[in-house]
Coordinates of C-alpha atoms in Angstrom, one line a residue:
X17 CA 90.5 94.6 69.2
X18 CA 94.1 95.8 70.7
X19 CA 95.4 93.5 72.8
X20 CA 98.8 92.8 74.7
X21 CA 100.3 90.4 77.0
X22 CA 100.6 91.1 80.5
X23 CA 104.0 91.7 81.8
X24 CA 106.0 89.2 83.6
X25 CA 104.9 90.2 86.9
X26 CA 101.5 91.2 86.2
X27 CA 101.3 87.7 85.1
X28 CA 102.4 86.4 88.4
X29 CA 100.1 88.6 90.5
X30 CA 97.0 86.9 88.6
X31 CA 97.9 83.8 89.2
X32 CA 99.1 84.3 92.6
X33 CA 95.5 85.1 93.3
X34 CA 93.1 83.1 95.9
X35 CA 89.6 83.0 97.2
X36 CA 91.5 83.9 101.0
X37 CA 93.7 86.3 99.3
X38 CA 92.7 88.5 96.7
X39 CA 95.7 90.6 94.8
X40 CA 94.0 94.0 94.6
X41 CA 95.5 96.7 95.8
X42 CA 92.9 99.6 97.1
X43 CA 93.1 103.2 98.4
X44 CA 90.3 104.8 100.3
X45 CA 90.1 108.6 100.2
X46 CA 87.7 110.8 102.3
X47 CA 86.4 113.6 101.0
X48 CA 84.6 116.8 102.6
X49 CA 80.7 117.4 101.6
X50 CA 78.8 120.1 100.7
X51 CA 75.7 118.6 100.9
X52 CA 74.7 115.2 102.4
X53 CA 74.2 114.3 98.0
X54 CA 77.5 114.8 97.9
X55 CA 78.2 111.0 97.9
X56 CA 75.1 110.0 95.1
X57 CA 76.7 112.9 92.7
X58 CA 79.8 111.7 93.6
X59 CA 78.9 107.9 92.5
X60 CA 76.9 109.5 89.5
X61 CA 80.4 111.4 88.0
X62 CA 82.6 108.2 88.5
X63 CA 80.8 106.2 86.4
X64 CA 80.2 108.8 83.8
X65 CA 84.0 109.4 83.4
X66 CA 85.4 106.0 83.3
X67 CA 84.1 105.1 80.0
X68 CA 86.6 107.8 78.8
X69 CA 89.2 106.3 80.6
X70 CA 90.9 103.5 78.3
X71 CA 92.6 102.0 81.3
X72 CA 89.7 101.5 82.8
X73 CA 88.4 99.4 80.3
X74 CA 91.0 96.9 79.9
X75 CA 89.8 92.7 80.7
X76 CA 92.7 90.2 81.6
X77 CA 91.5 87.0 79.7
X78 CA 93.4 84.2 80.0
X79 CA 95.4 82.8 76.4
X80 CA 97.3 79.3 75.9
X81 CA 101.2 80.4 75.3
X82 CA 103.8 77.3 75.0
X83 CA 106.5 76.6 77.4
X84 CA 109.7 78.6 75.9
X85 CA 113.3 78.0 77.2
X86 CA 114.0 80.1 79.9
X87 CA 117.5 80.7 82.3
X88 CA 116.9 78.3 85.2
X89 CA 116.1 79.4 88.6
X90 CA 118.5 78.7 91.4
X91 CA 117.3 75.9 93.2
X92 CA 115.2 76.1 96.5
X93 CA 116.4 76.1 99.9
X94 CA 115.6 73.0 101.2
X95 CA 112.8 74.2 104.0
X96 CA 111.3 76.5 100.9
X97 CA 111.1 73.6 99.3
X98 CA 108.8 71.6 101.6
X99 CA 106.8 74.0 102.6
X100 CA 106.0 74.6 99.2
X101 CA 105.3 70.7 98.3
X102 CA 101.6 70.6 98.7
X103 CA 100.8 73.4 97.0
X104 CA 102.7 72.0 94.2
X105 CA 100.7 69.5 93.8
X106 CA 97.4 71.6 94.0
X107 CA 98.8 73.7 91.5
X108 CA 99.4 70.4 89.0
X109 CA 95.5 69.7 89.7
X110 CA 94.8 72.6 88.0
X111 CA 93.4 72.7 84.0
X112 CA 96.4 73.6 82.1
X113 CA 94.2 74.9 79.3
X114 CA 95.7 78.3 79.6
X115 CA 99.5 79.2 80.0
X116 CA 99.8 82.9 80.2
X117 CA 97.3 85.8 80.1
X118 CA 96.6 89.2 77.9
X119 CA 95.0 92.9 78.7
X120 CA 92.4 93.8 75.9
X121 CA 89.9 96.3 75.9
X122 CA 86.3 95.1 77.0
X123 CA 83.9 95.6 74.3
X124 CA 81.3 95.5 76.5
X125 CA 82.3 97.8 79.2
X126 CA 79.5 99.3 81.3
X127 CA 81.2 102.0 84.2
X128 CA 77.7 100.9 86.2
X129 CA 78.9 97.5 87.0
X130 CA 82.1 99.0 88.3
X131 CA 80.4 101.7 90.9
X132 CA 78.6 100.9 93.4
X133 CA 76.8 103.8 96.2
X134 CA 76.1 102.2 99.4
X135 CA 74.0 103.5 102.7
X136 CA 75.1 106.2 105.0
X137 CA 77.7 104.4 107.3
X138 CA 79.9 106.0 110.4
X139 CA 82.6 103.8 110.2
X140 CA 84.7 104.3 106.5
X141 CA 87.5 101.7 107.7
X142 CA 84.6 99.1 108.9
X143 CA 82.7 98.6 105.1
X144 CA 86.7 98.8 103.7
X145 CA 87.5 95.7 105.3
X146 CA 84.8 94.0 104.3
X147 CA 85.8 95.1 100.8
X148 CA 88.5 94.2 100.4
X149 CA 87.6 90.3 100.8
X150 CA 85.8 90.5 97.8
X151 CA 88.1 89.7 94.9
X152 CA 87.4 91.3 91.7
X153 CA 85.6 90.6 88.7
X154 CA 87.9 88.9 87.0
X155 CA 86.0 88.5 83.4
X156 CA 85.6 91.9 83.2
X157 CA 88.1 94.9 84.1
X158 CA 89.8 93.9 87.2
X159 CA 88.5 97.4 89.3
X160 CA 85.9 98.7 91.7
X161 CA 84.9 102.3 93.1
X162 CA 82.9 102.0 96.2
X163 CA 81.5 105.4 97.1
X164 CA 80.6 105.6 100.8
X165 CA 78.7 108.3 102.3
X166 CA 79.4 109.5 106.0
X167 CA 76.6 109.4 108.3
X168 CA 77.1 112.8 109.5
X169 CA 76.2 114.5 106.2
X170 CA 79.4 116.3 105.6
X171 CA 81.8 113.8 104.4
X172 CA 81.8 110.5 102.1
X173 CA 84.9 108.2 101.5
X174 CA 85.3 106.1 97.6
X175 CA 87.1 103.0 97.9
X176 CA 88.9 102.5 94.2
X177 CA 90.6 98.3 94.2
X178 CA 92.5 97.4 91.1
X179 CA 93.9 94.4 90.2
X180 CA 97.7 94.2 91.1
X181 CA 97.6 92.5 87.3
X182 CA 96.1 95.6 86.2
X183 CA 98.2 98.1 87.8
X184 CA 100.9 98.9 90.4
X185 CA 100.4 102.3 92.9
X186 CA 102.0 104.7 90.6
X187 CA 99.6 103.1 87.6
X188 CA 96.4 103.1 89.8
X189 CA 97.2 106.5 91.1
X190 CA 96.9 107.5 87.2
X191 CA 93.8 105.7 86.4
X192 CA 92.0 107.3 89.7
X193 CA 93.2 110.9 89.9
X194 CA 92.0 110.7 86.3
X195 CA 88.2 110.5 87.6
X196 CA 88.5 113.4 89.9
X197 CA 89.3 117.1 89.1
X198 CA 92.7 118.5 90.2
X199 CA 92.7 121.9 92.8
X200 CA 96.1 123.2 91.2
X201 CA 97.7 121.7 88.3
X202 CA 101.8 121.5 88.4
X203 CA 103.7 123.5 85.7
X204 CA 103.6 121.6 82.4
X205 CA 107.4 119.5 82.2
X206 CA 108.8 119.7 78.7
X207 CA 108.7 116.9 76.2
X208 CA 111.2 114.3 76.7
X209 CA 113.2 113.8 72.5
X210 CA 112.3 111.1 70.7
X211 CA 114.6 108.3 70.8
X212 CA 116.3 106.9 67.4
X213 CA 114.4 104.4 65.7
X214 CA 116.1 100.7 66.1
X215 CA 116.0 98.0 63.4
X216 CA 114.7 94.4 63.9
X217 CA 118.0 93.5 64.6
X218 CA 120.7 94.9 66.9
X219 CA 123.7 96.8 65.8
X220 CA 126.5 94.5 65.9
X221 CA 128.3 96.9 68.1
X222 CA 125.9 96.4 70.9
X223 CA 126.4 92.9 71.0
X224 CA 129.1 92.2 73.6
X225 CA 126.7 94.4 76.2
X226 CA 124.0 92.4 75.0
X227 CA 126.1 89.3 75.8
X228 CA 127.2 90.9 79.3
X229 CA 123.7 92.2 80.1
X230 CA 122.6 88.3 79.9
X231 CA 125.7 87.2 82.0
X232 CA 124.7 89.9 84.5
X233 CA 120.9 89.0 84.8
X234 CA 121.9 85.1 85.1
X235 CA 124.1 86.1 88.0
X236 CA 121.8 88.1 90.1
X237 CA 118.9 85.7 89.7
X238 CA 121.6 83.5 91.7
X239 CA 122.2 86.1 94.0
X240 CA 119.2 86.6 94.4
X241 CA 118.1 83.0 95.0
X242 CA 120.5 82.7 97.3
X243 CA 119.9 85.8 99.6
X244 CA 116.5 84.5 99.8
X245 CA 117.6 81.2 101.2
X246 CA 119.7 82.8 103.9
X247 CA 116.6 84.8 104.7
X248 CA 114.8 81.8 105.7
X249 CA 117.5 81.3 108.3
X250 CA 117.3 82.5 111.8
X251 CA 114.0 84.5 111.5
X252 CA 112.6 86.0 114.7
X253 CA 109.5 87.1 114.2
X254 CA 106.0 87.0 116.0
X255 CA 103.3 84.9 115.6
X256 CA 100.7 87.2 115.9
X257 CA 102.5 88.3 112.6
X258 CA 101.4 84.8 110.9
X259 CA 98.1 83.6 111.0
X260 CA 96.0 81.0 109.0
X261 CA 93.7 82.9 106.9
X262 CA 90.4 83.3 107.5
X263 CA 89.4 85.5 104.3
X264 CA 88.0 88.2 106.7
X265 CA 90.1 91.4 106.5
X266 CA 89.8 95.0 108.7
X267 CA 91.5 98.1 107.9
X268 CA 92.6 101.1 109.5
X269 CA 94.1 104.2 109.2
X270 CA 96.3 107.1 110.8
X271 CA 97.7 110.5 109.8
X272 CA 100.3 112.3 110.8
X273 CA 101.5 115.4 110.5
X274 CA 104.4 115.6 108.0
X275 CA 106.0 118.3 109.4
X276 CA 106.6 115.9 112.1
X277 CA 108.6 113.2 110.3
X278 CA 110.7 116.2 108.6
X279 CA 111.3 117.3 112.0
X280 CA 112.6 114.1 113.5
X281 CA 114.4 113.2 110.4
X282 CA 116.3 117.1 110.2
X283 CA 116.8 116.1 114.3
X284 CA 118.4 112.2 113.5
X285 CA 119.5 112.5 110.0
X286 CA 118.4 109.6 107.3
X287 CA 115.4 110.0 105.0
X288 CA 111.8 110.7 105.8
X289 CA 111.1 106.4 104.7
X290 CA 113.5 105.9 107.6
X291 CA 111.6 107.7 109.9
X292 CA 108.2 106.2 108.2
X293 CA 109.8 102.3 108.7
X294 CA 110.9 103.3 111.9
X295 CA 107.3 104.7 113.0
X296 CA 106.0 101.1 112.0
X297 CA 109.0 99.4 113.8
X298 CA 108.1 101.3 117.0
X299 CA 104.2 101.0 116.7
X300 CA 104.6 97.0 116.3
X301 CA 106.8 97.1 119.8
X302 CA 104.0 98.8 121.3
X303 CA 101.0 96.7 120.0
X304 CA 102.8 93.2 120.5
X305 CA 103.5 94.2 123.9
X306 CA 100.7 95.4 125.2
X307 CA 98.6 92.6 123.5
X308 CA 100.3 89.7 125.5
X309 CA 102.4 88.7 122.5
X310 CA 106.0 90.4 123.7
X311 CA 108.5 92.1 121.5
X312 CA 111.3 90.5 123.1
X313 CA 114.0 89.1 120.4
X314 CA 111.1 90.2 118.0
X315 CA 113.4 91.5 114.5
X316 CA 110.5 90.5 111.9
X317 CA 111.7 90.8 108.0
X318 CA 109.8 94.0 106.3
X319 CA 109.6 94.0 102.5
X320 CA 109.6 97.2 101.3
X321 CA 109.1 97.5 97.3
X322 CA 111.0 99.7 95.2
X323 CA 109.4 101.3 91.6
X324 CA 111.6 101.0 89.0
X325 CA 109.6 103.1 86.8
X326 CA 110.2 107.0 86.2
X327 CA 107.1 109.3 87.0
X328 CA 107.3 110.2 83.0
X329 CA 107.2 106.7 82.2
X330 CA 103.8 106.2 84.3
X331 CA 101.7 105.7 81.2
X332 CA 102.7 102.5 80.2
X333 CA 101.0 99.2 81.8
X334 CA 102.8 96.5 83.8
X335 CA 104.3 96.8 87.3
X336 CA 107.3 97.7 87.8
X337 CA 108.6 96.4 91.1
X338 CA 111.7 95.4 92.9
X339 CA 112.1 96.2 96.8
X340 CA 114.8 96.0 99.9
X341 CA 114.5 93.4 102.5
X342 CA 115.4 94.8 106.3
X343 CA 114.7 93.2 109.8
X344 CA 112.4 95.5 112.0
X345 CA 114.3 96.5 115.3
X346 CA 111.0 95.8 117.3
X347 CA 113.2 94.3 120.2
X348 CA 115.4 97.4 120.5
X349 CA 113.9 99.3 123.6
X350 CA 115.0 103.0 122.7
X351 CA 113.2 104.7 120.2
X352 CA 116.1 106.7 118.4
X353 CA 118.4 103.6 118.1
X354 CA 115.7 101.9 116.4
X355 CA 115.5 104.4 114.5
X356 CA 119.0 104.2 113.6
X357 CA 119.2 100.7 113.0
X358 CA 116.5 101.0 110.3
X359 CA 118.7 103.9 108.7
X360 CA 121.8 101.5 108.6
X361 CA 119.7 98.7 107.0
X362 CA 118.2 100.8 104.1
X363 CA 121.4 102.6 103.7
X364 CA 123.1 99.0 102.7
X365 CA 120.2 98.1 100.8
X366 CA 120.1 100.8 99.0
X367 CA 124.1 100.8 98.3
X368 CA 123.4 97.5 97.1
X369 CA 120.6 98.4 94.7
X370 CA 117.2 97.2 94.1
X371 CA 118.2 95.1 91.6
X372 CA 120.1 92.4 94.2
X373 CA 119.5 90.8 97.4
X374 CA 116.3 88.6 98.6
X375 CA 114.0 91.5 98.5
X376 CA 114.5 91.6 94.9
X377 CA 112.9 88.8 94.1
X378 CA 110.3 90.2 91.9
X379 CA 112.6 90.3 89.3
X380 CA 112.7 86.8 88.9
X381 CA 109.4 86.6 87.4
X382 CA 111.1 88.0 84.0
X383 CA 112.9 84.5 84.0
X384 CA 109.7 82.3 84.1
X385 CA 108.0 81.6 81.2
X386 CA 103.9 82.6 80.9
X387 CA 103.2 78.0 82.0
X388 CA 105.6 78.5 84.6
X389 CA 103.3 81.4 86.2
X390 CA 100.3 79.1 85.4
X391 CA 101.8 76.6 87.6
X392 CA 103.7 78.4 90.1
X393 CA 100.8 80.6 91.6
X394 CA 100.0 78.9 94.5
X395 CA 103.6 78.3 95.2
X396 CA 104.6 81.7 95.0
X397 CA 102.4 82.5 97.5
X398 CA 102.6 80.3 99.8
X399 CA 106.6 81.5 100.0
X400 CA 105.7 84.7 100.9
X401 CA 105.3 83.5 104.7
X402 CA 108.9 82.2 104.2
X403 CA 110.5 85.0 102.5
X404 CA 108.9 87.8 104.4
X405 CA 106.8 88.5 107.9
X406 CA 105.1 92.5 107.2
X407 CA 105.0 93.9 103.9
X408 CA 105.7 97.9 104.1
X409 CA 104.8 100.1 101.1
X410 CA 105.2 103.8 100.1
X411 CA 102.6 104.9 97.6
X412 CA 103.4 108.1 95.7
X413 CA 100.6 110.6 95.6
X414 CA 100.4 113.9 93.8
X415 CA 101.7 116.8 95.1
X416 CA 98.8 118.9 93.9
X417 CA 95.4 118.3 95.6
X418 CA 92.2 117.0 94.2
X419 CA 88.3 117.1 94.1
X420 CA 85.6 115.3 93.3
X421 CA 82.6 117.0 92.2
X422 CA 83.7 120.4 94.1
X423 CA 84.1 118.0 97.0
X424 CA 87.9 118.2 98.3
X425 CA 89.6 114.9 98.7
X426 CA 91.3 115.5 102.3
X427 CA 92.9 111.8 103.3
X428 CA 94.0 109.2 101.3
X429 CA 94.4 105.9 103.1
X430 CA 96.0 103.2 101.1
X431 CA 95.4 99.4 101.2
X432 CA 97.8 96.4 99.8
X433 CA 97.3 93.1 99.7
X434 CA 98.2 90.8 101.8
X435 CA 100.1 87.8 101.5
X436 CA 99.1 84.6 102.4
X437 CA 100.4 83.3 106.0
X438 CA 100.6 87.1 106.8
X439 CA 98.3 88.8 109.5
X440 CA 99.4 92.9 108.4
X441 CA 100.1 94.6 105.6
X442 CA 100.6 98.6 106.1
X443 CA 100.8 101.0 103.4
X444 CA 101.9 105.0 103.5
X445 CA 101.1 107.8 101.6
X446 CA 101.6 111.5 101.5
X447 CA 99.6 113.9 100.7
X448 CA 98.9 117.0 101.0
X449 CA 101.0 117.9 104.4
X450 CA 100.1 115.0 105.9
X451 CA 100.9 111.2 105.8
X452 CA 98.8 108.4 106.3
X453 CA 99.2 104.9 107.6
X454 CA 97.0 102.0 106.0
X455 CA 96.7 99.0 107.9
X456 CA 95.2 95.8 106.2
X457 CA 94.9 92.6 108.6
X458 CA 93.4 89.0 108.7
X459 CA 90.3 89.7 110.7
X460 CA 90.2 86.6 113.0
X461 CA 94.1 87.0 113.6
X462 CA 93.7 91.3 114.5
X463 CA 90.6 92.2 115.8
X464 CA 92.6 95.1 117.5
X465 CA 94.2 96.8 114.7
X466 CA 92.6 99.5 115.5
X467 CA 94.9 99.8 118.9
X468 CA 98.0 99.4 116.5
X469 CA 96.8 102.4 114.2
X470 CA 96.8 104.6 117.9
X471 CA 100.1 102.7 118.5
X472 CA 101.1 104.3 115.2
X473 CA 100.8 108.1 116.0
X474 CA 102.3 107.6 119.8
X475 CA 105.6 106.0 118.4
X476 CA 106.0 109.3 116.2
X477 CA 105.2 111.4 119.9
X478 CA 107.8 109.5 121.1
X479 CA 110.4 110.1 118.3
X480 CA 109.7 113.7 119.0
X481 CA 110.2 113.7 122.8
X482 CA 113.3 112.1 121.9
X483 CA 114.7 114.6 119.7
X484 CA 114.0 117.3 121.7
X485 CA 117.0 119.1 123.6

């Protein structure tokens, strides 16, 4: 039986996991029906294809690996610090039988325990919320397809969660569009040459970049330590950002029109994210305002990951993740300067690089050994509340379009997780011509996220009145 050891980071996202916050990411697609069957066959073909899908049958068990000698970690800022001081101690209540984790496949993988055909509904968003409190299996492969059949006979929805262990977007975006049927295939790209074989040890001429590659990687996990200090400082967020959770979750959705965003961004300049971050920016102004909460002095710090794997390099598992850290401009009043403002802030970031800065901080997980993760779970997330307020995610879709037993998929909502301490997480996604919002929230904290989905398609009206002549 293969098996392999999960990745730095993959290791941290299954430990991070909790009861109240479950690390699966999700997407929920609609599709049209031809028949109101559609959604049984539909049920009936996903779990008759994912036996042939080796990701798909790939269990995270958990293995005993010894502490190793690893570069220290820059030490924590001193509020970090005591924030994080109970949940240290939960974490050293916890068996230490296990130090670090490995992906094999299942040997006794059955697809029907992973698909699951509900009743008609008329709500898609409503039974996803619910979902997504559920965290996965997680003695058998971390993954669930929920198929969801509409109550009006001409459409059903499938809700696919993976593991965050098990795969980032770009990954789970493979291991999904491999159980559906493509509309129109790209042109074939050419195979990429080989590279040379390397010996067991390196060639003594690529030693002093070996030295400077560990000089380099010691100094940005103290840059990086210490830009996420300073981001501690002088936050001014909301609280209806932060919530105690509750383990209840809703989601919602919106879609645009991507001729839209092209048009506002050919009007302003920047890049269609700006205009995407911006559209979230303006939306929260609107939905903290009109709920009571005010947006007044309101700059809340957005994550936004960053892949650092190539398309062609979407095969292979473990995530590959860094990100920018910017301050929405909820408190600026006029639509095109905030629009601007988030321009300037991911131009810096990205002149910086994704490989520096407090929003990098995923990268740190390479420095920690497998015990450390073991350990450090709870910790982690618990300073995600200190390092960050909204998480906002791009997840690449294909450009081609795709069915599911003849049945067009027509909207891709998708889901991430969401952090502990955090009310809202949003996620976007193109496809197709159009791009669409997903909104996961605490349930107890935002019973009206449905009035900030609304809030989301307004703030790209108003871009649009504002870039007209």
């Amino acid at each position: 039986m293969n098996a392999d050891p999960l990745a730095p980071l993959d290791l941290a996202f299954w430990n991070i996991e909790s009861a109240d916050h479950p690390m699966h990411l999700a997407a929920l697609g609609v599709f049209s029906a031809r028949s109101p069957t559609a959604g049984a066959h539909a049920a009936d073909l996903l779990a008759s294809r994912a036996a042939a899908v080796p990701g798909l049958r790939m269990r995270i068990r958990d293995v005993w690996q010894p502490l190793s000698s690893h570069p220290l970690l820059p030490a924590l800022h001193r509020p970090v610090a005591s924030a994080l001081r109970r949940p240290l101690a939960s974490a050293l209540r916890r068996p230490l039988a296990f130090g670090g984790a490995e992906r094999e496949t299942d040997p006794g993988f059955d697809p029907q325990n992973h698909v699951r055909l509900h009743a008609p509904i008329a709500d898609f968003h409503s039974v996803a919320g619910r979902l997504m409190e559920r965290p996965l299996e997680r003695t058998r492969p971390p993954w669930e397809a929920h198929v969801l059949p509409g109550e009006d006979g001409v459409s059903f929805a499938v809700l696919f969660k993976f593991h965050h262990a098990l795969a980032d977007g770009l990954r789970a975006l493979t291991l999904a569009a491999a159980l559906m049927d493509p509309m129109d295939l790209p042109a074939p790209r050419p195979p990429r040459p080989a590279e040379p074989a390397r010996g067991l040890l390196p060639d003594v001429r690529e030693v002093p970049a070996l030295v400077r590659g560990l000089l380099s990687d010691a100094g940005r996990a103290l840059d990086i330590g210490a830009s996420v200090a300073r981001s501690t400082l002088d936050v001014r967020s909301s609280p209806a950002l932060a919530c105690e959770p509750s383990g209840t979750r809703r989601t919602a959705g919106a879609a645009l029109d991507l001729d839209d965003v092209h048009r506002i961004r050919k009007s302003v300049g920047g890049t269609v994210n700006d205009v995407l971050i911006a559209v979230v920016a303006g939306a929260l102004r609107r939905w903290l305002d009109e709920r009571g909460s005010g947006s007044e002095g309101v700059a809340p710090r957005a994550l936004v990951p960053v892949s650092r794997r190539r398309p062609r390099t979407a095969h292979p598992q473990g995530n590959r993740l860094s990100g920018y850290l910017i301050r929405l401009p909820v408190d600026e009043a006029e639509p095109l300067a905030r629009l601007d403002l988030v321009r300037t802030a991911m131009d810096r970031n990205k002149d910086a690089g994704p490989n520096r800065g407090a929003g990098a901080v995923a990268l740190l997980a390479d420095h920690v050994p497998p015990l450390g993760h073991r350990l450090g779970g709870p910790l982690v997330g618990q300073a995600a509340r200190l390092w960050f307020d909204v998480l906002v995610t791009s997840v690449p879709l294909p450009g081609f379009g795709l069915r599911l037993g003849g049945d067009p998929l027509g909207a891709v909502f998708p889901l991430a997780p969401l952090a502990p301490g955090h009310s809202l997480a949003v996620a976007v996604s193109t496809y197709r011509g159009r791009v669409h919002y997903g909104l996961v929230a605490d349930g107890a904290a935002v019973p009206d996220l449905d009035r900030l989905a609304g809030a989301v398609s307004e703030e790209v009206a108003t871009l649009i009145s504002a870039c007209d002549p």
